[in-house]
Amino acid sequence: MGTPENAANYTAKKYRTPDGAPCDIVIFTIATVEAQIHKKSLPRRELQVLLIQRKAWPDEGKWALPGGFSMPTESLYESARRELQEETSVESPYLEYFNVYSTPNRDPRGWIISHAYFALVQESILANRRAADDAADVKLFSVDEALNTLHLAFDHHEILRDARARVQHKMLTTTIAREFLPEEFTIVELYQVIQTVCPDFEDPNFKRKVTATKTRQGLIEEARDDQGVKKTTNRNSQRHAQLYRFTDYEPIVSIYQ
Amino acid sequence: MGTPENAANYTAKKYRTPDGAPCDIVIFTIATVEAQIHKKSLPRRELQVLLIQRKAWPDEGKWALPGGFSMPTESLYESARRELQEETSVESPYLEYFNVYSTPNRDPRGWIISHAYFALVQESILANRRAADDAADVKLFSVDEALNTLHLAFDHHEILRDARARVQHKMLTTTIAREFLPEEFTIVELYQVIQTVCPDFEDPNFKRKVTATKTRQGLIEEARDDQGVKKTTNRNSQRHAQLYRFTDYEPIVSIYQ
DNA sequence: GCAATAGTGTCTCTAAGACACTATCGT
DNA sequence: ACGATAGTGTCTTAGAGACACTATTGC
């Protein structure tokens, strides 16, 4: 083996190369599952995931994560964003890479390394979704239902499980809760989003801590109108509740201090 | 387009496929840079990264992260582990996937999507390292030096920067400090590891909080010998200091509670 | 007035943060 | 005795956690 001086001497494709580098996208939303009937109260909400029923080999008929093969002219993020827009037509998505899936023979079509992203989307944006041409059907499932009762295509069960774990972790350590909330929200709505994603989360003093505690000051702030008057809403109750908004501040948490 | 019933109908390779899916590994260690001369005291330590000088096109002569092309018979983790062992001969590494790099034309050899791992290795293990056959030289660099003064091959500057950010974040939110420490360590040694990776970390009451605070109880415990007597060391000072060990407990931190 | 949700008063216990102090031990 | 690092005493202020209480308003 010599030391080639330039590209002309480089002999590519000496080895087998991958048969594709697709993206799979775990599109999460928090959906209202029980509308309030007559009484004013917080509706029940649950974490859902968008799945597509495959209409071609392999795993025809099974539910799968949306996705598709990436192209050499785009980065994987751009590819994922393109796929996401095809499904949801969301313009400025929360879209984050979280893992790669490369177990040999995970896809019968060949050596296919899949890149998994998750997206957080407001329920309202998924209202006008449409089926892509490679899918017989598109549907939102409760994540619990998808993991416990469906037989997903490929290794998508593992991908969905990993995605949920990642979102649960980020829900407690970052401010991604904002992706599931309107600009201005009440404390109870925030609390519900956290609990919907992290069922074990419980904190009787939540309101005090999130608003009054010095170390957390700056995380959220009271919403005010043009005159500086605090804004409230009574959409969830008879009594008006203070509206809050997230600030730009992203706290860093440490196990040591 | 019909609905093919099985693999025989599947026509693969309709599109261009990637030219390779390599792994790049950011191998971190914390190295002693000033041995104590005469006096007993903590040596200065710094975060270092292992780099390889390329001896072939492209970017011949530049320093690069160790890595190599993965094979269809192995997962990317196995591939990364194989590469890591070739460089360091470490048997049970801390090795974690953290990102993918797929910008078009990031590699002049073609459509090459690189998978970045970071490894945390004890300084002692890197003592008997050897050059792999595709590298002219192997060397440890201070991470600051590598980022500020070297011109790394490909997009390895970006990869190294991302890896450092990830390790800094995990240093504060997980117990990866253990990877840079002996089984049993003093509080000051732990404090130094955290500060070496995260220069902004400062906490005058560190010892109190990490040992006495209820919410952190279970993170570390006092090292004891067979008779249950507390173990101490005077390797860093004249006075003996208590030795501690990490437990299996991994705390979860939240910005809300 | 009732129901339903929003929000407060108040008490106890624990932690944070600061700073000066004591302890140990090789040289 | 000195120097260097390990570790403690103690005080003030803030937050956690619990629980019962008051407030608002549509019906």
Coordinates of C-alpha atoms (C1' of nucleotides) in Angstrom, one line a residue:
Chain A
M1 CA 0.0 0.0 0.0
G2 CA 1.5 3.3 -1.1
T3 CA 0.6 6.8 -0.1
P4 CA -1.8 8.2 -2.8
E5 CA -1.2 11.9 -3.4
N6 CA -4.7 12.8 -4.5
A7 CA -8.1 11.7 -5.3
A8 CA -7.1 10.1 -8.6
N9 CA -5.2 7.4 -6.7
Y10 CA -8.1 6.7 -4.3
T11 CA -9.9 3.5 -5.1
A12 CA -13.4 3.6 -3.7
K13 CA -15.9 0.8 -3.3
K14 CA -13.4 -1.8 -2.3
Y15 CA -15.8 -3.0 0.3
R16 CA -19.5 -3.5 0.4
T17 CA -21.4 -0.3 1.0
P18 CA -24.8 0.3 2.7
D19 CA -28.0 -0.2 0.7
G20 CA -29.6 2.9 2.2
A21 CA -29.6 5.5 5.0
P22 CA -33.3 6.2 5.8
C23 CA -34.8 8.4 8.5
D24 CA -37.6 7.2 10.7
I25 CA -39.5 9.9 12.5
V26 CA -41.4 9.4 15.8
I27 CA -44.0 12.1 15.6
F28 CA -45.4 12.8 19.1
T29 CA -48.4 14.9 20.0
I30 CA -50.5 15.3 23.0
A31 CA -54.1 14.8 22.1
T32 CA -57.4 15.5 23.9
V33 CA -59.1 12.2 24.3
E34 CA -62.2 13.2 26.3
A35 CA -63.7 16.6 25.5
Q36 CA -65.4 18.3 28.4
I37 CA -69.1 17.6 28.3
H38 CA -71.0 20.6 29.7
K39 CA -68.8 21.2 32.7
K40 CA -65.7 23.4 32.4
S41 CA -62.7 21.3 33.3
L42 CA -59.4 20.1 31.9
P43 CA -59.9 17.4 29.3
R44 CA -58.0 14.2 29.7
R45 CA -55.0 14.2 27.3
E46 CA -52.6 11.5 26.3
L47 CA -49.3 11.1 24.4
Q48 CA -49.9 9.9 20.9
V49 CA -47.7 8.8 18.0
L50 CA -48.4 9.0 14.3
L51 CA -48.0 5.7 12.5
I52 CA -48.4 4.6 8.9
Q53 CA -49.7 1.3 7.7
R54 CA -47.3 -0.2 5.2
K55 CA -48.7 -1.2 1.9
A56 CA -45.6 -2.9 0.4
W57 CA -43.2 -5.6 1.2
P58 CA -41.6 -5.9 3.7
D59 CA -43.9 -6.0 6.7
E60 CA -46.9 -5.2 4.5
G61 CA -49.9 -4.3 6.5
K62 CA -48.0 -3.6 9.7
W63 CA -48.0 -0.2 11.3
A64 CA -44.7 1.7 11.0
L65 CA -43.0 5.0 11.8
P66 CA -43.1 7.4 8.9
G67 CA -39.8 7.9 7.1
G68 CA -38.0 7.4 3.9
F69 CA -34.6 7.1 2.3
S70 CA -32.3 10.1 2.4
M71 CA -30.5 11.4 -0.6
P72 CA -26.9 12.3 -1.1
T73 CA -27.7 16.0 -1.7
E74 CA -29.2 16.5 1.7
S75 CA -28.2 16.1 5.3
L76 CA -30.1 13.6 7.4
Y77 CA -31.8 16.4 9.2
E78 CA -33.0 17.9 6.0
S79 CA -34.3 14.5 4.9
A80 CA -36.1 14.0 8.2
R81 CA -37.6 17.5 7.9
R82 CA -38.8 16.7 4.4
E83 CA -40.5 13.5 5.5
L84 CA -42.1 15.3 8.4
Q85 CA -43.5 18.0 6.2
E86 CA -44.9 15.4 3.9
E87 CA -46.8 13.9 6.8
T88 CA -47.8 16.9 8.8
S89 CA -47.1 20.1 6.8
V90 CA -45.6 21.7 9.9
E91 CA -43.4 24.6 9.0
S92 CA -41.1 25.1 12.0
P93 CA -40.9 21.8 13.7
Y94 CA -39.3 20.6 16.9
L95 CA -37.2 17.8 15.3
E96 CA -34.3 16.2 17.0
Y97 CA -32.1 13.3 16.2
F98 CA -31.8 10.7 18.9
N99 CA -30.3 7.4 17.8
V100 CA -29.2 5.1 15.0
Y101 CA -30.4 1.6 14.4
S102 CA -27.9 -0.7 12.7
T103 CA -28.4 -4.2 13.9
P104 CA -27.5 -6.5 11.0
N105 CA -30.5 -7.8 9.1
R106 CA -32.9 -5.4 10.8
D107 CA -34.3 -4.8 7.3
P108 CA -34.8 -7.6 4.8
R109 CA -34.1 -5.3 1.9
G110 CA -30.4 -5.2 2.8
W111 CA -27.8 -3.3 4.8
I112 CA -30.0 -0.4 5.9
I113 CA -28.9 1.9 8.7
S114 CA -31.8 3.9 10.0
H115 CA -31.6 7.3 11.6
A116 CA -34.3 8.0 14.2
Y117 CA -35.7 11.5 14.9
F118 CA -38.5 12.5 17.1
A119 CA -40.8 15.4 16.4
L120 CA -43.1 17.2 18.8
V121 CA -46.2 18.6 17.2
Q122 CA -49.3 20.4 18.4
E123 CA -52.4 18.4 18.1
S124 CA -54.0 21.1 16.0
I125 CA -51.4 20.8 13.3
L126 CA -52.1 17.1 12.8
A127 CA -55.7 17.8 12.1
N128 CA -55.3 18.2 8.3
R129 CA -52.9 15.4 7.8
R130 CA -53.0 13.3 4.7
A131 CA -51.8 9.9 3.7
A132 CA -48.5 9.8 1.8
D133 CA -48.5 7.8 -1.4
D134 CA -46.5 4.9 0.1
A135 CA -48.9 4.4 3.0
A136 CA -52.3 2.8 3.0
D137 CA -53.3 4.7 6.1
V138 CA -52.1 7.2 8.6
K139 CA -53.3 7.2 12.2
L140 CA -52.6 8.5 15.6
F141 CA -52.2 5.9 18.3
S142 CA -51.7 6.2 22.0
V143 CA -48.1 5.4 22.6
D144 CA -49.0 2.9 25.3
E145 CA -51.3 1.2 22.8
A146 CA -48.7 1.2 20.1
L147 CA -46.1 -0.3 22.4
N148 CA -48.3 -2.9 24.1
T149 CA -50.8 -4.1 21.6
L150 CA -49.5 -3.4 18.0
H151 CA -46.8 -5.4 16.2
L152 CA -44.9 -2.7 14.5
A153 CA -42.8 -3.1 11.4
F154 CA -39.0 -3.7 11.5
D155 CA -37.5 -2.7 14.8
H156 CA -39.9 0.2 15.2
H157 CA -41.1 -1.0 18.6
E158 CA -37.5 -0.5 19.9
I159 CA -37.3 2.9 18.2
L160 CA -40.6 4.1 19.7
R161 CA -39.6 2.8 23.1
D162 CA -36.3 4.7 22.9
A163 CA -38.0 7.8 21.7
R164 CA -40.5 7.8 24.5
A165 CA -37.7 7.4 27.0
R166 CA -35.8 10.3 25.5
V167 CA -38.8 12.6 25.5
Q168 CA -39.6 11.6 29.1
H169 CA -36.1 12.5 30.1
K170 CA -36.1 15.8 28.2
M171 CA -39.5 16.7 29.6
L172 CA -38.0 16.8 33.1
T173 CA -34.7 18.4 32.2
T174 CA -35.5 20.9 29.5
T175 CA -38.4 23.1 28.6
I176 CA -39.7 21.0 25.7
A177 CA -43.1 21.1 27.5
R178 CA -43.5 24.4 25.6
E179 CA -43.9 22.4 22.3
F180 CA -47.1 20.9 23.6
L181 CA -48.5 24.1 25.0
P182 CA -49.9 27.4 23.5
E183 CA -47.7 30.5 23.9
E184 CA -49.6 31.3 27.1
F185 CA -50.7 28.6 29.4
T186 CA -51.8 28.1 33.0
I187 CA -49.8 26.2 35.6
V188 CA -52.3 23.4 35.6
E189 CA -51.9 23.0 31.8
L190 CA -48.2 22.8 32.2
Y191 CA -48.5 20.3 35.0
Q192 CA -50.8 18.2 32.9
V193 CA -48.4 18.1 30.0
I194 CA -45.6 16.9 32.2
Q195 CA -47.8 14.3 33.8
T196 CA -49.1 13.1 30.4
V197 CA -45.5 12.4 29.3
C198 CA -44.2 11.3 32.6
P199 CA -46.9 9.5 34.5
D200 CA -44.8 9.2 37.6
F201 CA -44.3 12.9 38.0
E202 CA -46.2 14.2 41.0
D203 CA -45.7 17.3 43.0
P204 CA -48.4 18.6 45.3
N205 CA -46.6 22.0 45.6
F206 CA -45.9 22.3 41.9
K207 CA -47.3 25.8 41.5
R208 CA -45.3 27.2 44.4
K209 CA -42.1 25.8 43.2
V210 CA -42.4 26.7 39.6
T211 CA -43.4 30.3 40.2
A212 CA -42.1 31.4 43.6
T213 CA -38.8 29.6 44.0
K214 CA -35.7 31.8 43.5
T215 CA -33.7 29.1 41.8
R216 CA -36.4 28.6 39.2
Q217 CA -37.2 32.2 38.7
G218 CA -36.9 33.1 35.1
L219 CA -38.1 29.7 33.8
I220 CA -41.6 31.0 33.2
E221 CA -43.1 34.5 33.6
E222 CA -46.6 35.9 33.9
A223 CA -48.2 36.8 30.7
R224 CA -49.2 40.5 30.5
D225 CA -51.1 42.6 28.0
D226 CA -50.0 45.9 26.4
Q227 CA -50.8 47.8 29.5
G228 CA -48.8 45.4 31.7
V229 CA -51.9 44.0 33.2
K230 CA -51.6 40.3 34.1
K231 CA -53.6 38.1 31.7
T232 CA -55.8 35.3 32.9
T233 CA -58.1 32.7 31.4
N234 CA -61.1 30.8 32.6
R235 CA -61.0 28.1 29.8
N236 CA -60.4 25.3 32.3
S237 CA -62.4 26.5 35.3
Q238 CA -64.9 29.0 36.6
R239 CA -62.4 31.0 38.4
H240 CA -59.8 32.8 36.2
A241 CA -56.3 31.5 36.3
Q242 CA -53.1 33.4 35.7
L243 CA -51.5 32.8 32.3
Y244 CA -47.7 32.2 32.0
R245 CA -45.2 31.9 29.2
F246 CA -41.8 30.3 28.9
T247 CA -38.8 32.6 28.8
D248 CA -35.7 32.1 26.8
Y249 CA -33.9 30.8 29.8
E250 CA -32.9 27.1 29.7
P251 CA -31.8 25.9 33.1
I252 CA -29.0 23.5 33.6
V253 CA -29.4 21.0 36.3
S254 CA -26.7 19.1 38.1
I255 CA -26.7 16.1 40.4
Y256 CA -23.9 17.7 42.4
Q257 CA -25.2 21.2 43.1
Chain B
M1 CA -47.3 0.3 -8.9
G2 CA -48.7 -3.0 -7.6
T3 CA -48.4 -4.6 -4.2
P4 CA -45.5 -7.0 -4.3
E5 CA -46.2 -10.1 -2.2
N6 CA -42.6 -11.0 -1.3
A7 CA -39.0 -10.2 -1.6
A8 CA -38.7 -11.5 -5.1
N9 CA -40.7 -8.6 -6.3
Y10 CA -38.6 -6.0 -4.5
T11 CA -36.3 -4.1 -6.7
A12 CA -33.5 -2.7 -4.6
K13 CA -30.9 -0.1 -5.6
K14 CA -33.2 2.1 -7.6
Y15 CA -31.5 5.1 -6.1
R16 CA -27.9 6.0 -5.3
T17 CA -26.8 4.4 -2.0
P18 CA -24.2 5.7 0.5
D19 CA -20.5 5.0 -0.1
G20 CA -19.9 4.1 3.5
A21 CA -21.0 4.3 7.1
P22 CA -17.9 4.8 9.2
C23 CA -17.6 5.4 12.9
D24 CA -15.5 8.2 14.4
I25 CA -14.5 7.8 18.0
V26 CA -13.7 10.7 20.3
I27 CA -11.5 9.0 23.0
F28 CA -11.3 11.2 26.1
T29 CA -9.0 10.8 29.0
I30 CA -8.0 12.9 31.9
A31 CA -4.2 13.1 32.1
T32 CA -1.8 14.3 34.7
V33 CA 0.1 17.1 33.1
E34 CA 2.3 18.2 36.1
A35 CA 3.5 15.5 38.4
Q36 CA 3.9 16.6 42.0
I37 CA 7.5 17.5 42.7
H38 CA 8.5 16.6 46.2
K39 CA 5.4 18.0 47.9
K40 CA 2.4 15.8 48.3
S41 CA -0.4 17.5 46.5
L42 CA -3.0 16.9 43.8
P43 CA -1.3 17.1 40.3
R44 CA -2.8 19.3 37.7
R45 CA -4.9 17.3 35.2
E46 CA -6.6 18.1 31.9
L47 CA -9.1 16.7 29.5
Q48 CA -7.3 15.1 26.5
V49 CA -8.4 13.5 23.3
L50 CA -6.6 10.9 21.2
L51 CA -5.9 11.8 17.6
I52 CA -4.3 10.1 14.7
Q53 CA -2.3 11.7 12.0
R54 CA -3.7 10.7 8.6
K55 CA -1.2 9.2 6.2
A56 CA -3.4 8.9 3.1
W57 CA -5.6 11.1 1.0
P58 CA -7.8 12.9 1.9
D59 CA -6.5 15.3 4.4
E60 CA -3.2 13.6 4.5
G61 CA -1.0 14.8 7.3
K62 CA -3.9 16.3 9.3
W63 CA -4.9 15.1 12.7
A64 CA -8.1 13.1 12.8
L65 CA -10.3 11.2 15.1
P66 CA -9.7 7.5 15.1
G67 CA -12.3 5.5 13.3
G68 CA -13.0 3.3 10.3
F69 CA -15.7 1.9 8.0
S70 CA -18.3 -0.3 9.5
M71 CA -19.2 -3.7 8.0
P72 CA -22.6 -5.1 7.2
T73 CA -22.1 -8.0 9.7
E74 CA -21.8 -5.8 12.7
S75 CA -23.8 -3.1 14.4
L76 CA -22.3 0.4 14.5
Y77 CA -21.6 -0.1 18.2
E78 CA -19.7 -3.2 17.5
S79 CA -17.8 -1.4 14.8
A80 CA -16.9 1.4 17.2
R81 CA -15.9 -1.0 19.9
R82 CA -13.6 -2.8 17.5
E83 CA -12.0 0.5 16.4
L84 CA -11.6 1.5 20.0
Q85 CA -9.9 -1.7 20.9
E86 CA -7.5 -1.4 18.0
E87 CA -6.4 1.9 19.4
T88 CA -6.5 1.4 23.2
S89 CA -6.9 -2.3 23.9
V90 CA -9.5 -1.5 26.5
E91 CA -11.7 -4.4 27.3
S92 CA -14.9 -2.9 28.9
P93 CA -15.1 0.6 27.6
Y94 CA -17.4 3.4 28.3
L95 CA -18.5 4.0 24.8
E96 CA -21.6 6.0 23.8
Y97 CA -23.1 7.1 20.5
F98 CA -23.9 10.7 20.4
N99 CA -24.4 12.1 16.8
V100 CA -24.4 11.5 13.1
Y101 CA -22.6 13.7 10.6
S102 CA -24.1 13.8 7.1
T103 CA -23.5 17.2 5.6
P104 CA -23.3 16.6 1.8
N105 CA -19.6 16.6 0.6
R106 CA -18.3 16.4 4.1
D107 CA -15.9 13.7 2.8
P108 CA -14.4 14.0 -0.7
R109 CA -14.5 10.2 -1.1
G110 CA -18.2 10.3 -1.6
W111 CA -21.5 10.0 0.2
I112 CA -20.2 9.0 3.6
I113 CA -22.3 9.3 6.7
S114 CA -20.2 9.2 9.8
H115 CA -21.3 8.0 13.2
A116 CA -19.7 9.6 16.2
Y117 CA -19.1 7.9 19.5
F118 CA -17.2 9.1 22.5
A119 CA -15.2 6.9 24.8
L120 CA -14.1 7.6 28.3
V121 CA -10.8 5.9 29.2
Q122 CA -8.5 5.9 32.2
E123 CA -5.1 7.5 31.5
S124 CA -3.3 4.3 32.6
I125 CA -5.0 2.3 29.8
L126 CA -3.7 4.6 27.1
A127 CA -0.1 4.1 28.3
N128 CA 0.6 1.1 26.0
R129 CA -1.2 2.3 23.0
R130 CA 0.1 1.7 19.5
A131 CA -0.4 3.2 16.1
A132 CA -2.9 1.5 13.8
D133 CA -1.7 0.7 10.4
D134 CA -3.6 3.5 8.7
A135 CA -2.1 6.2 10.9
A136 CA 1.3 7.7 10.8
D137 CA 1.2 8.7 14.4
V138 CA -1.1 8.6 17.5
K139 CA -1.0 11.3 20.1
L140 CA -3.0 12.7 23.0
F141 CA -3.8 16.4 22.8
S142 CA -5.4 18.7 25.2
V143 CA -8.9 19.2 24.0
D144 CA -8.5 23.0 24.1
E145 CA -5.4 22.8 22.1
A146 CA -7.0 20.4 19.5
L147 CA -10.0 22.8 19.1
N148 CA -8.1 26.1 19.1
T149 CA -4.8 25.4 17.3
L150 CA -5.1 22.3 15.2
H151 CA -6.7 22.0 11.8
L152 CA -8.5 18.7 12.1
A153 CA -9.4 16.5 9.1
F154 CA -12.9 16.5 7.6
D155 CA -15.5 17.9 10.0
H156 CA -13.7 16.5 13.0
H157 CA -13.5 19.9 14.7
E158 CA -17.3 20.0 14.8
I159 CA -17.5 16.5 16.1
L160 CA -14.9 17.1 18.8
R161 CA -16.7 20.2 19.9
D162 CA -20.0 18.4 20.1
A163 CA -18.5 15.5 22.0
R164 CA -17.0 17.8 24.5
A165 CA -20.3 19.6 25.0
R166 CA -22.0 16.2 25.5
V167 CA -19.5 15.0 28.0
Q168 CA -19.6 18.3 29.9
H169 CA -23.4 18.0 30.1
K170 CA -23.3 14.4 31.2
M171 CA -20.6 15.1 33.8
L172 CA -23.1 17.3 35.7
T173 CA -26.2 15.2 35.2
T174 CA -24.9 11.6 35.4
T175 CA -22.2 9.8 37.3
I176 CA -19.7 9.5 34.4
A177 CA -17.1 11.0 36.6
R178 CA -16.6 7.5 37.8
E179 CA -15.0 6.6 34.4
F180 CA -12.1 9.0 35.2
L181 CA -11.7 7.9 38.8
P182 CA -10.3 4.8 40.6
E183 CA -12.9 2.6 42.3
E184 CA -12.2 4.4 45.5
F185 CA -11.5 8.1 45.5
T186 CA -11.5 11.2 47.7
I187 CA -13.9 14.0 47.5
V188 CA -11.2 16.3 46.2
E189 CA -10.4 13.9 43.4
L190 CA -14.0 13.8 42.4
Y191 CA -14.2 17.6 42.6
Q192 CA -11.1 17.9 40.4
V193 CA -12.5 15.5 37.7
I194 CA -15.7 17.6 37.5
Q195 CA -13.7 20.8 37.3
T196 CA -11.3 19.5 34.7
V197 CA -14.2 18.7 32.4
C198 CA -16.4 21.6 33.4
P199 CA -14.1 24.6 34.2
D200 CA -17.1 26.7 35.3
F201 CA -18.1 24.3 38.0
E202 CA -17.4 25.8 41.4
D203 CA -18.9 24.9 44.7
P204 CA -17.2 25.9 48.0
N205 CA -19.5 23.6 50.0
F206 CA -19.0 20.6 47.6
K207 CA -18.0 18.2 50.3
R208 CA -21.0 18.9 52.5
K209 CA -23.5 18.7 49.7
V210 CA -22.2 15.5 48.1
T211 CA -21.9 13.6 51.4
A212 CA -24.4 15.0 53.8
T213 CA -27.3 16.2 51.8
K214 CA -30.3 14.0 52.0
T215 CA -31.4 14.4 48.4
R216 CA -28.0 13.2 47.3
Q217 CA -27.6 10.4 49.8
G218 CA -26.8 7.2 48.0
L219 CA -24.9 8.8 45.2
I220 CA -21.5 7.9 46.8
E221 CA -20.7 6.0 49.9
E222 CA -17.8 5.7 52.2
A223 CA -15.3 2.9 51.3
R224 CA -14.8 0.4 54.0
D225 CA -12.5 -2.7 54.4
D226 CA -13.5 -6.2 55.3
Q227 CA -14.0 -5.3 59.0
G228 CA -16.2 -2.4 58.1
V229 CA -13.6 0.2 59.0
K230 CA -13.6 3.3 56.9
K231 CA -10.7 3.4 54.4
T232 CA -8.6 6.5 53.9
T233 CA -5.7 7.6 51.8
N234 CA -2.9 10.2 52.2
R235 CA -1.9 10.1 48.5
N236 CA -2.8 13.7 48.0
S237 CA -1.9 15.2 51.4
Q238 CA -0.3 14.7 54.7
R239 CA -3.6 14.2 56.5
H240 CA -5.5 11.1 55.6
A241 CA -8.7 11.7 53.6
Q242 CA -11.8 9.5 53.5
L243 CA -12.2 7.3 50.4
Y244 CA -15.6 7.1 48.7
R245 CA -17.1 4.9 46.0
F246 CA -20.0 5.5 43.6
T247 CA -23.0 3.3 44.3
D248 CA -25.3 1.9 41.6
Y249 CA -27.7 4.7 42.1
E250 CA -28.2 7.0 39.1
P251 CA -30.1 10.1 40.2
I252 CA -32.6 11.8 37.9
V253 CA -32.7 15.6 38.1
S254 CA -35.6 17.8 37.1
I255 CA -35.9 21.4 36.4
Y256 CA -39.3 21.4 38.0
Q257 CA -38.8 19.6 41.3
Chain C
dG1 C1' -75.9 27.9 47.3
dC2 C1' -73.1 24.4 45.0
dA3 C1' -69.5 22.6 42.4
dA4 C1' -65.2 23.0 40.5
dT5 C1' -60.9 24.8 40.0
dA6 C1' -57.4 28.6 41.5
dG7 C1' -54.6 30.1 44.7
dT8 C1' -52.8 31.3 49.8
dG9 C1' -51.3 30.9 55.0
dT10 C1' -48.6 28.8 57.8
dC11 C1' -45.8 25.5 60.1
dT12 C1' -41.9 22.2 60.4
dC13 C1' -37.8 20.4 58.8
dT14 C1' -33.9 20.4 55.8
dA15 C1' -30.6 22.4 52.7
dA16 C1' -27.7 26.2 50.8
dG17 C1' -24.1 29.2 51.4
dA18 C1' -20.6 31.5 53.9
dC19 C1' -16.6 31.7 56.7
dA20 C1' -13.8 30.9 60.4
dC21 C1' -12.3 27.3 62.8
dT22 C1' -9.8 22.7 64.2
dA23 C1' -7.3 18.2 62.8
dT24 C1' -3.7 15.4 61.0
dC25 C1' 0.8 14.3 59.7
dG26 C1' 5.2 14.3 56.7
dT27 C1' 9.1 17.0 56.7
Chain D
dA1 C1' 7.0 24.1 64.6
dC2 C1' 5.5 24.6 59.8
dG3 C1' 3.0 23.8 55.8
dA4 C1' -0.4 21.7 53.3
dT5 C1' -4.6 19.5 52.9
dA6 C1' -8.9 17.4 55.3
dG7 C1' -12.6 18.2 57.6
dT8 C1' -16.2 20.7 61.2
dG9 C1' -19.1 24.3 63.8
dT10 C1' -22.3 27.4 63.4
dC11 C1' -25.2 31.0 61.8
dT12 C1' -28.5 33.0 58.4
dT13 C1' -31.6 32.6 54.9
dA14 C1' -34.3 29.9 51.6
dG15 C1' -36.8 26.1 49.9
dA16 C1' -39.5 21.5 50.4
dG17 C1' -43.4 19.4 51.8
dA18 C1' -47.8 19.0 53.9
dC19 C1' -52.4 20.4 54.7
dA20 C1' -56.0 23.1 55.6
dC21 C1' -57.8 27.2 54.3
dT22 C1' -59.9 31.1 51.2
dA23 C1' -61.3 33.0 46.4
dT24 C1' -63.8 33.2 42.2
dT25 C1' -67.5 32.4 39.2
dG26 C1' -70.8 29.6 36.0
dC27 C1' -74.6 27.1 36.8

